[in-house]
Amino acid sequence: MSWEAFGALGEVVGGIAAVILLAYIAYQIRQNSRMLEQNARATQAATYQANGEFWARAWALLAQDPSLARIWRLGRDGEELDDDEIVRFESLLNVMFASLDDAYSQATLGTYDVDILKLGGSAIAELLSSPLALRWWQRDRHRFYRPEFHSAVEHLLGDTTYPARLSQPQAGTD
């Protein structure tokens, strides 16, 4: 066999090796893509589960504690609460909005694939429907929640009645 034949054979073997290497790389890329998709689904599932568990615990607080349920109902309905009851009502709002802020953050990062403000918009509007809740939101939103979240909530609630309700003096406040 001549050197030219060895050279040709080497080129053929090198070409076959290159094709095999490319096939192997393509296989590895597909495997990696599948793993990334599985990890993304697992992360989303864990996020959904954590969010569901959070809300189940939050509502369980109300279901298990009649006095807290009463405070929640009165505060939501705009009834008179004493100072301690206001603290408990606002604490519940903080708990709920902390979860909504977290879900919004997860959605922004792409680990929660729903628009939390569309999904939870009616819940947010209901949570902020009482004068007491609106005062709490106006006072505490900048202290406890990320600017992106409170801007998104205010955009969500940006109908013509929301700003008007905020600017109206509420009975029993200074």
Short mmCIF file of C-alpha atoms in Angstrom, two decimals:
data_model
loop_
_atom_site.label_atom_id
_atom_site.label_comp_id
_atom_site.label_asym_id
_atom_site.label_seq_id
_atom_site.Cartn_x
_atom_site.Cartn_y
_atom_site.Cartn_z
CA MET A 1 0.00 0.00 0.00
CA SER A 2 1.36 3.40 -0.93
CA TRP A 3 1.50 6.53 1.10
CA GLU A 4 -1.29 8.02 -0.95
CA ALA A 5 -3.54 5.08 -0.10
CA PHE A 6 -2.69 5.48 3.60
CA GLY A 7 -3.46 9.20 3.31
CA ALA A 8 -6.80 8.51 1.64
CA LEU A 9 -7.63 5.86 4.24
CA GLY A 10 -6.70 8.32 7.00
CA GLU A 11 -9.04 10.94 5.52
CA VAL A 12 -11.89 8.44 5.31
CA VAL A 13 -11.32 7.31 8.92
CA GLY A 14 -11.03 10.94 10.04
CA GLY A 15 -14.27 11.80 8.22
CA ILE A 16 -16.08 8.87 9.83
CA ALA A 17 -14.70 9.86 13.23
CA ALA A 18 -15.88 13.45 12.69
CA VAL A 19 -19.39 12.25 11.77
CA ILE A 20 -19.49 9.97 14.84
CA LEU A 21 -18.25 12.82 17.03
CA LEU A 22 -20.91 15.17 15.65
CA ALA A 23 -23.60 12.53 16.21
CA TYR A 24 -22.37 12.04 19.78
CA ILE A 25 -22.37 15.79 20.43
CA ALA A 26 -25.92 16.07 19.01
CA TYR A 27 -27.01 13.20 21.27
CA GLN A 28 -25.45 14.88 24.30
CA ILE A 29 -27.11 18.20 23.46
CA ARG A 30 -30.51 16.47 23.22
CA GLN A 31 -29.90 14.72 26.53
CA ASN A 32 -28.88 18.00 28.15
CA SER A 33 -31.95 19.75 26.73
CA ARG A 34 -34.22 17.02 28.10
CA MET A 35 -32.61 17.32 31.52
CA LEU A 36 -33.01 21.10 31.48
CA GLU A 37 -36.69 20.73 30.55
CA GLN A 38 -37.21 18.18 33.32
CA ASN A 39 -35.48 20.45 35.83
CA ALA A 40 -37.61 23.40 34.71
CA ARG A 41 -40.80 21.35 35.11
CA ALA A 42 -39.64 20.11 38.53
CA THR A 43 -38.90 23.70 39.61
CA GLN A 44 -42.32 24.85 38.40
CA ALA A 45 -44.03 21.95 40.14
CA ALA A 46 -42.19 22.73 43.39
CA THR A 47 -43.14 26.40 43.07
CA TYR A 48 -46.81 25.55 42.44
CA GLN A 49 -46.80 23.13 45.36
CA ALA A 50 -45.17 25.63 47.71
CA ASN A 51 -47.64 28.31 46.66
CA GLY A 52 -50.59 25.96 47.11
CA GLU A 53 -49.33 24.86 50.52
CA PHE A 54 -48.85 28.47 51.56
CA TRP A 55 -52.43 29.42 50.68
CA ALA A 56 -53.79 26.28 52.31
CA ARG A 57 -51.98 27.23 55.55
CA ALA A 58 -53.13 30.84 55.31
CA TRP A 59 -56.78 29.85 54.90
CA ALA A 60 -56.37 27.16 57.58
CA LEU A 61 -55.43 29.92 60.02
CA LEU A 62 -58.83 31.47 59.45
CA ALA A 63 -60.65 28.14 59.51
CA GLN A 64 -59.06 27.07 62.80
CA ASP A 65 -59.23 30.33 64.73
CA PRO A 66 -62.76 31.76 65.08
CA SER A 67 -61.52 35.07 66.52
CA LEU A 68 -59.10 35.54 63.63
CA ALA A 69 -61.86 34.62 61.16
CA ARG A 70 -64.08 37.26 62.77
CA ILE A 71 -61.32 39.88 62.54
CA TRP A 72 -60.73 38.95 58.89
CA ARG A 73 -64.43 39.22 58.07
CA LEU A 74 -64.87 42.52 59.89
CA GLY A 75 -61.72 44.03 58.40
CA ARG A 76 -62.61 42.86 54.91
CA ASP A 77 -66.14 44.24 55.28
CA GLY A 78 -64.86 47.61 56.51
CA GLU A 79 -66.24 47.22 60.02
CA GLU A 80 -64.72 48.83 63.11
CA LEU A 81 -61.72 47.02 64.65
CA ASP A 82 -59.78 47.83 67.81
CA ASP A 83 -56.03 48.41 67.65
CA ASP A 84 -55.08 44.79 68.40
CA GLU A 85 -57.54 43.51 65.81
CA ILE A 86 -56.10 45.91 63.24
CA VAL A 87 -52.64 44.47 63.91
CA ARG A 88 -53.93 40.93 63.35
CA PHE A 89 -55.84 41.95 60.20
CA GLU A 90 -52.81 43.74 58.76
CA SER A 91 -50.58 40.81 59.70
CA LEU A 92 -52.80 38.52 57.64
CA LEU A 93 -52.57 40.94 54.73
CA ASN A 94 -48.78 40.94 55.08
CA VAL A 95 -48.69 37.15 55.03
CA MET A 96 -50.87 36.99 51.94
CA PHE A 97 -49.11 39.74 50.04
CA ALA A 98 -45.70 38.27 50.88
CA SER A 99 -46.79 35.13 49.05
CA LEU A 100 -48.16 37.13 46.13
CA ASP A 101 -44.92 39.12 45.93
CA ASP A 102 -42.94 35.87 45.91
CA ALA A 103 -45.16 34.37 43.19
CA TYR A 104 -44.76 37.56 41.15
CA SER A 105 -40.99 37.32 41.57
CA GLN A 106 -41.04 33.66 40.50
CA ALA A 107 -43.13 34.55 37.45
CA THR A 108 -40.68 37.33 36.56
CA LEU A 109 -37.81 34.85 36.81
CA GLY A 110 -39.67 32.36 34.64
CA THR A 111 -40.06 29.63 37.24
CA TYR A 112 -43.79 30.31 37.58
CA ASP A 113 -45.29 30.28 34.12
CA VAL A 114 -48.52 32.09 34.84
CA ASP A 115 -49.16 35.79 35.03
CA ILE A 116 -49.79 35.98 38.77
CA LEU A 117 -51.49 39.34 38.44
CA LYS A 118 -53.98 38.00 35.91
CA LEU A 119 -54.49 34.82 37.91
CA GLY A 120 -54.62 36.56 41.27
CA GLY A 121 -55.94 39.92 40.12
CA SER A 122 -59.43 39.43 41.45
CA ALA A 123 -58.00 38.11 44.74
CA ILE A 124 -55.71 41.14 45.02
CA ALA A 125 -58.61 43.47 44.24
CA GLU A 126 -60.73 41.72 46.86
CA LEU A 127 -57.94 41.79 49.45
CA LEU A 128 -57.60 45.54 48.94
CA SER A 129 -61.33 46.25 48.71
CA SER A 130 -61.78 47.44 52.28
CA PRO A 131 -60.73 50.92 53.45
CA LEU A 132 -58.55 49.37 56.18
CA ALA A 133 -56.72 47.19 53.66
CA LEU A 134 -56.22 50.13 51.29
CA ARG A 135 -54.73 52.25 54.08
CA TRP A 136 -52.42 49.36 54.99
CA TRP A 137 -51.33 48.98 51.36
CA GLN A 138 -50.66 52.70 50.94
CA ARG A 139 -48.66 52.81 54.17
CA ASP A 140 -46.68 49.54 53.98
CA ARG A 141 -46.23 48.64 50.33
CA HIS A 142 -42.95 50.57 50.02
CA ARG A 143 -41.54 49.12 53.23
CA PHE A 144 -42.26 45.45 52.70
CA TYR A 145 -42.60 44.77 48.98
CA ARG A 146 -40.37 45.14 45.98
CA PRO A 147 -41.07 48.23 43.86
CA GLU A 148 -41.82 46.06 40.80
CA PHE A 149 -44.52 44.22 42.73
CA HIS A 150 -46.27 47.23 44.21
CA SER A 151 -46.12 48.98 40.83
CA ALA A 152 -47.67 45.92 39.20
CA VAL A 153 -50.40 45.74 41.84
CA GLU A 154 -51.19 49.41 41.44
CA HIS A 155 -51.24 49.02 37.67
CA LEU A 156 -53.62 46.10 38.10
CA LEU A 157 -55.85 48.17 40.34
CA GLY A 158 -55.44 51.32 38.27
CA ASP A 159 -59.11 51.61 37.42
CA THR A 160 -60.80 54.93 38.08
CA THR A 161 -62.29 53.91 41.43
CA TYR A 162 -59.09 52.68 43.07
CA PRO A 163 -57.19 56.03 43.21
CA ALA A 164 -60.38 57.82 44.21
CA ARG A 165 -60.94 55.40 47.09
CA LEU A 166 -57.37 55.92 48.23
CA SER A 167 -57.68 59.67 48.33
CA GLN A 168 -60.98 59.70 50.21
CA PRO A 169 -60.62 60.23 53.96
CA GLN A 170 -61.68 57.12 55.83
CA ALA A 171 -63.89 57.26 58.90
CA GLY A 172 -61.98 56.90 62.14
CA THR A 173 -58.56 57.86 60.72
CA ASP A 174 -56.50 60.96 61.20
#
